[in-house]
mmCIF file of C-alpha atoms and ligand atoms in Angstrom:
data_model
loop_
_atom_site.group_PDB
_atom_site.id
_atom_site.type_symbol
_atom_site.label_atom_id
_atom_site.label_comp_id
_atom_site.label_asym_id
_atom_site.label_seq_id
_atom_site.Cartn_x
_atom_site.Cartn_y
_atom_site.Cartn_z
ATOM 1 C CA MET N 186 38.290 -17.753 13.444
ATOM 2 C CA HIS N 187 37.254 -21.160 12.256
ATOM 3 C CA GLY N 188 38.838 -24.114 10.477
ATOM 4 C CA PRO N 189 39.215 -24.315 6.711
ATOM 5 C CA ARG N 190 36.376 -25.579 4.521
ATOM 6 C CA ALA N 191 36.032 -26.062 0.743
ATOM 7 C CA ALA N 192 38.559 -24.578 -1.666
ATOM 8 C CA PRO N 193 38.296 -20.776 -1.757
ATOM 9 C CA PRO N 194 36.795 -19.179 -4.875
ATOM 10 C CA SER N 195 39.287 -17.978 -7.433
ATOM 11 C CA SER N 196 39.859 -14.277 -7.855
ATOM 12 C CA THR N 197 37.645 -14.266 -10.936
ATOM 13 C CA SER N 198 34.687 -15.839 -9.103
ATOM 14 C CA ALA N 199 31.327 -14.090 -9.362
ATOM 15 C CA PHE N 200 30.992 -14.712 -5.631
ATOM 16 C CA PRO N 201 33.051 -12.806 -3.079
ATOM 17 C CA ARG N 202 35.048 -14.533 -0.373
ATOM 18 C CA ASN N 203 34.960 -11.379 1.751
ATOM 19 C CA VAL N 204 32.317 -8.685 2.219
ATOM 20 C CA VAL N 205 32.972 -5.233 3.716
ATOM 21 C CA LEU N 206 30.049 -2.897 4.451
ATOM 22 C CA LEU N 207 31.167 0.695 5.001
ATOM 23 C CA VAL N 208 28.445 2.853 6.553
ATOM 24 C CA GLY N 209 28.743 6.623 6.711
ATOM 25 C CA ASP N 210 26.060 7.128 9.335
ATOM 26 C CA GLY N 211 23.690 9.929 8.363
ATOM 27 C CA MET N 212 25.239 10.344 4.895
ATOM 28 C CA GLY N 213 22.700 11.370 2.255
ATOM 29 C CA PRO N 214 23.423 12.648 -1.262
ATOM 30 C CA SER N 215 24.730 16.034 -0.073
ATOM 31 C CA HIS N 216 27.123 14.389 2.366
ATOM 32 C CA PHE N 217 28.677 12.419 -0.487
ATOM 33 C CA ALA N 218 28.669 15.588 -2.619
ATOM 34 C CA ALA N 219 30.522 17.414 0.144
ATOM 35 C CA ALA N 220 32.993 14.539 0.566
ATOM 36 C CA ARG N 221 33.661 14.661 -3.171
ATOM 37 C CA LEU N 222 34.355 18.390 -3.077
ATOM 38 C CA LEU N 223 36.551 18.053 -0.004
ATOM 39 C CA ARG N 224 38.589 15.178 -1.464
ATOM 40 C CA GLY N 225 38.751 16.324 -5.080
ATOM 41 C CA ASP N 226 40.569 13.807 -7.291
ATOM 42 C CA ALA N 227 41.192 11.650 -4.210
ATOM 43 C CA PHE N 228 37.442 10.993 -3.701
ATOM 44 C CA GLU N 229 37.463 7.209 -3.324
ATOM 45 C CA ALA N 230 33.773 6.322 -3.556
ATOM 46 C CA GLY N 231 33.700 8.041 -6.965
ATOM 47 C CA ARG N 232 36.035 5.379 -8.364
ATOM 48 C CA PHE N 233 33.619 2.530 -7.611
ATOM 49 C CA PRO N 234 32.125 1.017 -10.801
ATOM 50 C CA VAL N 235 28.551 0.598 -9.537
ATOM 51 C CA THR N 236 26.203 3.074 -7.857
ATOM 52 C CA GLY N 237 22.728 2.639 -6.432
ATOM 53 C CA LEU N 238 20.128 4.518 -4.411
ATOM 54 C CA VAL N 239 18.583 3.103 -1.262
ATOM 55 C CA ALA N 240 15.213 3.902 0.364
ATOM 56 C CA THR N 241 15.381 3.923 4.152
ATOM 57 C CA ALA N 242 11.900 4.127 5.759
ATOM 58 C CA SER N 243 11.449 1.850 8.801
ATOM 59 C CA ALA N 244 8.417 -0.243 9.780
ATOM 60 C CA SER N 245 7.252 2.493 12.150
ATOM 61 C CA SER N 246 8.236 5.725 10.363
ATOM 62 C CA ARG N 247 9.065 7.283 6.990
ATOM 63 C CA VAL N 248 12.164 8.541 8.763
ATOM 64 C CA THR N 249 14.306 5.754 10.188
ATOM 65 C CA ASP N 250 16.680 5.758 13.109
ATOM 66 C CA SER N 251 20.045 4.009 12.883
ATOM 67 C CA ALA N 252 18.755 0.946 14.747
ATOM 68 C CA ALA N 253 15.959 0.194 12.284
ATOM 69 C CA ALA N 254 18.150 1.090 9.287
ATOM 70 C CA ALA N 255 20.985 -1.219 10.315
ATOM 71 C CA SER N 256 18.478 -3.943 11.246
ATOM 72 C CA ALA N 257 16.949 -3.737 7.760
ATOM 73 C CA MET N 258 20.376 -4.091 6.121
ATOM 74 C CA ALA N 259 21.450 -6.839 8.543
ATOM 75 C CA THR N 260 18.255 -8.940 8.521
ATOM 76 C CA GLY N 261 16.262 -8.055 5.378
ATOM 77 C CA HIS N 262 13.270 -7.045 7.506
ATOM 78 C CA LYS N 263 11.847 -3.587 8.171
ATOM 79 C CA VAL N 264 11.648 -3.223 11.956
ATOM 80 C CA ASN N 265 10.354 -0.419 14.182
ATOM 81 C CA ASN N 266 12.641 2.431 15.171
ATOM 82 C CA LYS N 267 14.694 1.688 18.320
ATOM 83 C CA MET N 268 14.676 -2.060 17.628
ATOM 84 C CA LEU N 269 17.790 -4.106 16.877
ATOM 85 C CA SER N 270 17.218 -7.128 14.626
ATOM 86 C CA VAL N 271 14.000 -8.397 16.249
ATOM 87 C CA ASP N 272 10.517 -8.658 14.759
ATOM 88 C CA ALA N 273 7.458 -6.864 16.183
ATOM 89 C CA GLU N 274 7.040 -9.667 18.763
ATOM 90 C CA GLY N 275 10.656 -9.337 19.871
ATOM 91 C CA ARG N 276 11.823 -12.551 18.211
ATOM 92 C CA PRO N 277 15.415 -12.513 16.893
ATOM 93 C CA LEU N 278 15.922 -12.118 13.134
ATOM 94 C CA PRO N 279 19.119 -13.720 11.755
ATOM 95 C CA THR N 280 21.728 -11.233 10.520
ATOM 96 C CA LEU N 281 24.234 -11.254 7.657
ATOM 97 C CA LEU N 282 27.062 -11.366 10.175
ATOM 98 C CA GLU N 283 25.574 -14.452 11.845
ATOM 99 C CA LEU N 284 25.046 -16.076 8.439
ATOM 100 C CA ALA N 285 28.687 -15.431 7.503
ATOM 101 C CA GLU N 286 29.788 -16.764 10.883
ATOM 102 C CA GLY N 287 27.805 -19.958 10.297
ATOM 103 C CA GLN N 288 29.686 -20.417 7.017
ATOM 104 C CA GLY N 289 33.000 -20.320 8.860
ATOM 105 C CA ARG N 290 33.863 -16.732 7.973
ATOM 106 C CA ALA N 291 35.620 -14.399 10.399
ATOM 107 C CA THR N 292 33.663 -11.287 11.420
ATOM 108 C CA GLY N 293 34.342 -7.762 12.615
ATOM 109 C CA LEU N 294 32.552 -4.598 13.787
ATOM 110 C CA VAL N 295 34.471 -1.303 13.705
ATOM 111 C CA THR N 296 33.102 2.170 14.519
ATOM 112 C CA THR N 297 34.113 5.649 15.701
ATOM 113 C CA THR N 298 31.369 5.627 18.365
ATOM 114 C CA PHE N 299 30.409 3.444 21.327
ATOM 115 C CA PHE N 300 30.970 -0.138 20.154
ATOM 116 C CA GLY N 301 27.461 -1.087 21.366
ATOM 117 C CA ASP N 302 25.786 1.683 19.361
ATOM 118 C CA ALA N 303 22.963 0.846 16.974
ATOM 119 C CA THR N 304 24.739 0.286 13.658
ATOM 120 C CA PRO N 305 27.362 -2.260 14.763
ATOM 121 C CA ALA N 306 25.041 -3.816 17.365
ATOM 122 C CA ALA N 307 22.280 -4.572 14.831
ATOM 123 C CA PHE N 308 24.579 -7.122 13.178
ATOM 124 C CA ALA N 309 25.219 -9.179 16.334
ATOM 125 C CA VAL N 310 22.584 -8.196 18.943
ATOM 126 C CA HIS N 311 18.848 -8.799 19.202
ATOM 127 C CA THR N 312 16.774 -6.489 21.399
ATOM 128 C CA ALA N 313 13.607 -4.421 21.150
ATOM 129 C CA ARG N 314 15.318 -1.573 23.028
ATOM 130 C CA ARG N 315 18.449 -0.043 21.574
ATOM 131 C CA GLU N 316 18.866 2.124 24.694
ATOM 132 C CA GLN N 317 19.372 -0.969 26.910
ATOM 133 C CA VAL N 318 23.136 -0.625 26.910
ATOM 134 C CA THR N 319 23.884 -3.269 29.521
ATOM 135 C CA GLY N 320 22.055 -5.985 27.618
ATOM 136 C CA ILE N 321 23.666 -4.970 24.334
ATOM 137 C CA VAL N 322 27.161 -5.121 25.821
ATOM 138 C CA ASP N 323 26.395 -8.520 27.380
ATOM 139 C CA GLN N 324 25.273 -9.877 24.009
ATOM 140 C CA LEU N 325 28.294 -8.465 22.159
ATOM 141 C CA LEU N 326 30.769 -9.865 24.678
ATOM 142 C CA ALA N 327 29.049 -13.268 24.506
ATOM 143 C CA SER N 328 28.982 -13.203 20.683
ATOM 144 C CA GLN N 329 31.294 -15.021 18.270
ATOM 145 C CA VAL N 330 32.430 -11.773 16.590
ATOM 146 C CA ASP N 331 36.200 -11.925 16.096
ATOM 147 C CA LEU N 332 37.085 -8.225 16.175
ATOM 148 C CA ILE N 333 35.259 -5.301 17.779
ATOM 149 C CA ALA N 334 36.637 -1.745 17.828
ATOM 150 C CA GLY N 335 34.983 1.458 18.972
ATOM 151 C CA THR N 336 34.718 3.891 21.875
ATOM 152 C CA GLY N 337 32.789 4.217 25.144
ATOM 153 C CA ALA N 338 35.590 3.264 27.583
ATOM 154 C CA GLU N 339 34.357 5.879 30.075
ATOM 155 C CA LEU N 340 30.870 4.316 30.247
ATOM 156 C CA PHE N 341 32.083 1.215 32.075
ATOM 157 C CA GLY N 342 32.187 0.631 35.824
ATOM 158 C CA ARG N 343 29.008 2.684 36.437
ATOM 159 C CA ASP N 344 25.301 2.866 35.579
ATOM 160 C CA GLY N 345 24.959 -0.920 35.598
ATOM 161 C CA LEU N 346 27.859 -1.539 33.221
ATOM 162 C CA PRO N 347 30.639 -3.813 34.521
ATOM 163 C CA GLU N 348 34.318 -2.906 34.777
ATOM 164 C CA LEU N 349 35.469 -3.527 31.222
ATOM 165 C CA PRO N 350 38.739 -5.444 31.832
ATOM 166 C CA ALA N 351 37.009 -8.029 34.040
ATOM 167 C CA ALA N 352 33.960 -8.394 31.772
ATOM 168 C CA ALA N 353 36.149 -8.757 28.665
ATOM 169 C CA SER N 354 38.574 -11.304 30.112
ATOM 170 C CA LYS N 355 35.711 -13.365 31.559
ATOM 171 C CA GLN N 356 34.483 -13.901 27.982
ATOM 172 C CA GLY N 357 37.977 -14.546 26.605
ATOM 173 C CA TRP N 358 38.579 -11.179 24.926
ATOM 174 C CA THR N 359 41.934 -9.469 24.615
ATOM 175 C CA LEU N 360 41.132 -5.881 25.604
ATOM 176 C CA ILE N 361 42.956 -3.012 23.880
ATOM 177 C CA THR N 362 42.555 0.480 25.343
ATOM 178 C CA GLU N 363 45.544 2.312 23.827
ATOM 179 C CA PRO N 364 46.166 2.826 20.093
ATOM 180 C CA ALA N 365 49.764 1.632 20.577
ATOM 181 C CA ALA N 366 48.459 -1.791 21.657
ATOM 182 C CA LEU N 367 46.550 -2.378 18.415
ATOM 183 C CA ALA N 368 49.610 -3.808 16.659
ATOM 184 C CA SER N 369 49.939 -6.732 19.070
ATOM 185 C CA ALA N 370 46.228 -7.636 19.077
ATOM 186 C CA PRO N 371 45.293 -11.197 18.093
ATOM 187 C CA ALA N 372 43.194 -11.997 15.002
ATOM 188 C CA SER N 373 40.257 -13.257 17.055
ATOM 189 C CA LYS N 374 38.525 -12.149 20.247
ATOM 190 C CA ALA N 375 40.166 -8.717 20.132
ATOM 191 C CA LEU N 376 38.141 -5.865 21.674
ATOM 192 C CA ALA N 377 39.486 -2.319 21.209
ATOM 193 C CA VAL N 378 37.695 0.312 23.293
ATOM 194 C CA PHE N 379 38.871 3.915 23.377
ATOM 195 C CA PRO N 380 37.441 7.029 25.080
ATOM 196 C CA SER N 381 34.454 8.629 23.319
ATOM 197 C CA GLN N 382 35.253 11.676 21.179
ATOM 198 C CA LYS N 383 33.175 14.851 20.839
ATOM 199 C CA ASN N 384 30.790 14.437 17.884
ATOM 200 C CA ASP N 385 32.246 10.945 17.338
ATOM 201 C CA VAL N 386 35.177 12.238 15.304
ATOM 202 C CA ASP N 387 38.163 9.883 14.974
ATOM 203 C CA VAL N 388 40.083 8.688 18.022
ATOM 204 C CA PRO N 389 43.541 10.341 17.980
ATOM 205 C CA GLY N 390 46.065 7.642 17.060
ATOM 206 C CA ALA N 391 43.314 5.219 16.040
ATOM 207 C CA ARG N 392 41.529 6.966 13.182
ATOM 208 C CA LEU N 393 38.981 4.968 11.244
ATOM 209 C CA PRO N 394 41.336 4.306 8.279
ATOM 210 C CA THR N 395 43.842 2.832 10.767
ATOM 211 C CA LEU N 396 41.189 0.683 12.456
ATOM 212 C CA ALA N 397 39.925 -0.564 9.083
ATOM 213 C CA ARG N 398 43.450 -1.591 8.037
ATOM 214 C CA TRP N 399 43.947 -3.230 11.444
ATOM 215 C CA ALA N 400 40.766 -5.264 10.981
ATOM 216 C CA LEU N 401 41.511 -6.234 7.355
ATOM 217 C CA GLU N 402 45.004 -7.488 8.226
ATOM 218 C CA ARG N 403 43.584 -9.801 10.890
ATOM 219 C CA LEU N 404 40.358 -10.976 9.254
ATOM 220 C CA ALA N 405 42.195 -11.807 6.000
ATOM 221 C CA LYS N 406 43.997 -14.619 7.843
ATOM 222 C CA ASP N 407 40.807 -16.702 7.770
ATOM 223 C CA PRO N 408 40.893 -18.881 4.607
ATOM 224 C CA ASP N 409 37.080 -19.062 4.676
ATOM 225 C CA GLY N 410 36.817 -15.302 4.205
ATOM 226 C CA PHE N 411 35.265 -12.615 6.379
ATOM 227 C CA PHE N 412 32.374 -10.214 6.887
ATOM 228 C CA LEU N 413 33.262 -6.762 8.218
ATOM 229 C CA VAL N 414 31.151 -3.709 9.066
ATOM 230 C CA VAL N 415 32.987 -0.365 9.324
ATOM 231 C CA GLU N 416 31.012 2.685 10.451
ATOM 232 C CA HIS N 417 31.845 6.375 10.779
ATOM 233 C CA GLU N 418 29.425 7.902 13.266
ATOM 234 C CA GLY N 419 30.915 11.398 13.161
ATOM 235 C CA THR N 420 29.094 12.017 9.896
ATOM 236 C CA ASP N 421 25.776 11.548 11.747
ATOM 237 C CA LYS N 422 26.628 13.130 15.097
ATOM 238 C CA ALA N 423 28.172 16.252 13.597
ATOM 239 C CA SER N 424 25.116 16.596 11.324
ATOM 240 C CA HIS N 425 22.768 16.414 14.339
ATOM 241 C CA GLU N 426 24.870 19.096 16.002
ATOM 242 C CA ASN N 427 25.146 21.147 12.797
ATOM 243 C CA ALA N 428 28.889 21.133 13.483
ATOM 244 C CA ALA N 429 30.346 21.800 10.029
ATOM 245 C CA ASP N 430 34.041 21.486 10.959
ATOM 246 C CA ASP N 431 33.587 18.121 12.631
ATOM 247 C CA LEU N 432 31.394 16.976 9.746
ATOM 248 C CA ARG N 433 34.074 17.889 7.193
ATOM 249 C CA ALA N 434 36.716 16.024 9.248
ATOM 250 C CA SER N 435 34.485 12.956 9.487
ATOM 251 C CA LEU N 436 33.612 13.008 5.771
ATOM 252 C CA ARG N 437 37.330 13.126 4.916
ATOM 253 C CA SER N 438 38.097 10.300 7.334
ATOM 254 C CA PHE N 439 35.268 8.136 6.029
ATOM 255 C CA ASP N 440 36.384 8.523 2.422
ATOM 256 C CA GLU N 441 40.005 7.779 3.393
ATOM 257 C CA THR N 442 38.679 4.603 5.018
ATOM 258 C CA VAL N 443 36.862 3.733 1.797
ATOM 259 C CA GLY N 444 40.248 4.049 0.071
ATOM 260 C CA VAL N 445 41.950 1.656 2.509
ATOM 261 C CA VAL N 446 39.285 -0.996 1.945
ATOM 262 C CA ALA N 447 39.100 -0.423 -1.830
ATOM 263 C CA ASP N 448 42.894 -0.809 -2.172
ATOM 264 C CA PHE N 449 42.693 -4.100 -0.265
ATOM 265 C CA ALA N 450 39.813 -5.296 -2.460
ATOM 266 C CA ARG N 451 41.467 -4.295 -5.756
ATOM 267 C CA GLN N 452 44.690 -6.111 -4.837
ATOM 268 C CA ARG N 453 42.825 -9.344 -4.062
ATOM 269 C CA GLY N 454 39.858 -9.409 -6.422
ATOM 270 C CA ASP N 455 37.790 -11.536 -4.020
ATOM 271 C CA THR N 456 36.236 -8.857 -1.832
ATOM 272 C CA LEU N 457 32.869 -7.132 -2.280
ATOM 273 C CA VAL N 458 32.893 -3.578 -0.872
ATOM 274 C CA LEU N 459 29.671 -1.654 -0.267
ATOM 275 C CA VAL N 460 29.794 2.026 0.729
ATOM 276 C CA MET N 461 26.565 3.726 1.800
ATOM 277 C CA GLY N 462 24.680 5.950 4.177
ATOM 278 C CA ASP N 463 22.071 4.375 6.470
ATOM 279 C CA HIS N 464 19.838 7.485 6.312
ATOM 280 C CA GLU N 465 20.302 11.233 5.869
ATOM 281 C CA THR N 466 20.879 13.508 8.873
ATOM 282 C CA GLY N 467 20.709 17.289 9.096
ATOM 283 C CA GLY N 468 19.029 18.201 5.809
ATOM 284 C CA LEU N 469 22.500 19.077 4.554
ATOM 285 C CA ARG N 470 23.126 21.485 1.681
ATOM 286 C CA VAL N 471 26.371 22.362 -0.058
ATOM 287 C CA VAL N 472 26.212 26.123 -0.674
ATOM 288 C CA ALA N 473 28.197 28.737 -2.572
ATOM 289 C CA GLU N 474 31.113 29.628 -0.365
ATOM 290 C CA GLY N 475 33.368 32.527 0.414
ATOM 291 C CA ALA N 476 37.056 31.734 0.597
ATOM 292 C CA GLY N 477 38.401 28.422 1.804
ATOM 293 C CA ASP N 478 36.673 25.199 2.733
ATOM 294 C CA VAL N 479 33.495 23.653 1.312
ATOM 295 C CA ALA N 480 30.581 25.635 2.796
ATOM 296 C CA LEU N 481 27.772 23.601 4.372
ATOM 297 C CA GLU N 482 24.317 24.556 5.673
ATOM 298 C CA PHE N 483 21.877 22.450 7.658
ATOM 299 C CA GLY N 484 18.096 22.442 7.403
ATOM 300 C CA SER N 485 17.500 20.187 10.394
ATOM 301 C CA THR N 486 19.003 18.655 13.531
ATOM 302 C CA VAL N 487 17.334 15.263 12.993
ATOM 303 C CA HIS N 488 17.189 12.450 10.455
ATOM 304 C CA THR N 489 15.346 12.965 7.137
ATOM 305 C CA GLY N 490 13.646 10.605 4.689
ATOM 306 C CA SER N 491 16.119 11.181 1.857
ATOM 307 C CA LEU N 492 17.318 8.366 -0.380
ATOM 308 C CA VAL N 493 20.922 7.422 0.359
ATOM 309 C CA PRO N 494 23.651 6.668 -2.207
ATOM 310 C CA LEU N 495 25.384 3.289 -2.421
ATOM 311 C CA PHE N 496 28.698 2.488 -4.148
ATOM 312 C CA ALA N 497 29.766 -1.096 -4.919
ATOM 313 C CA LEU N 498 33.080 -2.674 -5.945
ATOM 314 C CA GLY N 499 34.159 -6.289 -6.420
ATOM 315 C CA PRO N 500 32.503 -9.650 -7.165
ATOM 316 C CA GLY N 501 28.709 -9.248 -7.250
ATOM 317 C CA ALA N 502 28.856 -5.433 -7.317
ATOM 318 C CA GLU N 503 26.665 -5.277 -10.426
ATOM 319 C CA ARG N 504 23.714 -6.569 -8.353
ATOM 320 C CA PHE N 505 23.606 -3.283 -6.471
ATOM 321 C CA VAL N 506 22.668 -1.002 -9.372
ATOM 322 C CA GLY N 507 19.265 0.744 -9.289
ATOM 323 C CA LEU N 508 16.862 2.008 -6.630
ATOM 324 C CA TYR N 509 15.723 -0.395 -3.911
ATOM 325 C CA GLU N 510 14.782 -0.727 -0.242
ATOM 326 C CA ASN N 511 17.504 -1.077 2.413
ATOM 327 C CA THR N 512 16.213 -4.609 3.126
ATOM 328 C CA GLU N 513 17.586 -5.587 -0.322
ATOM 329 C CA ILE N 514 21.124 -5.181 1.047
ATOM 330 C CA HIS N 515 20.537 -8.300 3.138
ATOM 331 C CA ARG N 516 18.989 -10.249 0.262
ATOM 332 C CA LYS N 517 21.645 -9.325 -2.284
ATOM 333 C CA VAL N 518 24.586 -10.025 0.048
ATOM 334 C CA ARG N 519 23.014 -13.266 1.271
ATOM 335 C CA ALA N 520 22.691 -14.494 -2.322
ATOM 336 C CA LEU N 521 26.426 -13.823 -2.781
ATOM 337 C CA LEU N 522 27.645 -15.547 0.403
ATOM 338 C CA ARG N 523 28.423 -19.100 -0.671
HETATM 339 ZN ZN1 ZN D 256 21.508 9.955 14.029
#
């Protein structure tokens, strides 16, 4: 959190005070189609006024990984797969989160997977090697991010990673390891780390809609506004594993999370909300079913080069119509951050 600056924009401003980027990792067109069928009239992304389509190739491949995809959105530059917000020479590229931070905004990174995983990390970490977990954790703990929530509690205290309580307190973080402790967390330097879940489905007691609401309540206290990234990783992991039940659960959870953020944005009128996939995973198809749930088939266990849908709501949303490269996310949001 930072001190106040100029008068905040009015609710009718063309420029948002707050920006929330909701990433359904691995969600291509069929993932959103499945979410729509699963949620019916409750499908939240379908109520957004603006839609777009985003091309996702990285600098090194027609098929991106999550590191290069998130780096493109965060920095406006296509980078090689496995790289987090650095150029080909390894030099750091400034991210949207860092830009927002420099403007006095509060910031947050929330995910259902390891909090140092590629998508959240690309917004606050710079490294040519996404698999270098120790360095990524060091950078995140040393960062100015106000709120971080995710999993990976069991990774600490071995394989070169420090004991989490000591490492967190050394950098001034309040560490939360139980869902019940979320309510008493401060609005800045709060780090919530839960045990990893199979296929990165929601943490029991701390589902993604709950974590999103938790983050919004805290970040909204900053009069300068905030920049928040919320990711569901279960939509990607379950697609890699061709695990249809876990995918359906994650698609439902992600769309419920979209609803939490959209309700917040509609009440205030000063918050831009972007909902998108970072790439497609699993070559998903919605198929004619027998009885019961939405039937899904997979054509792959890896990422594909599909376009991904984008849904936009709030001040500046109209800029996100059309078909464009994922690097345009950075440019369009940057032009709106005043
Ligand atoms: Zn993946």
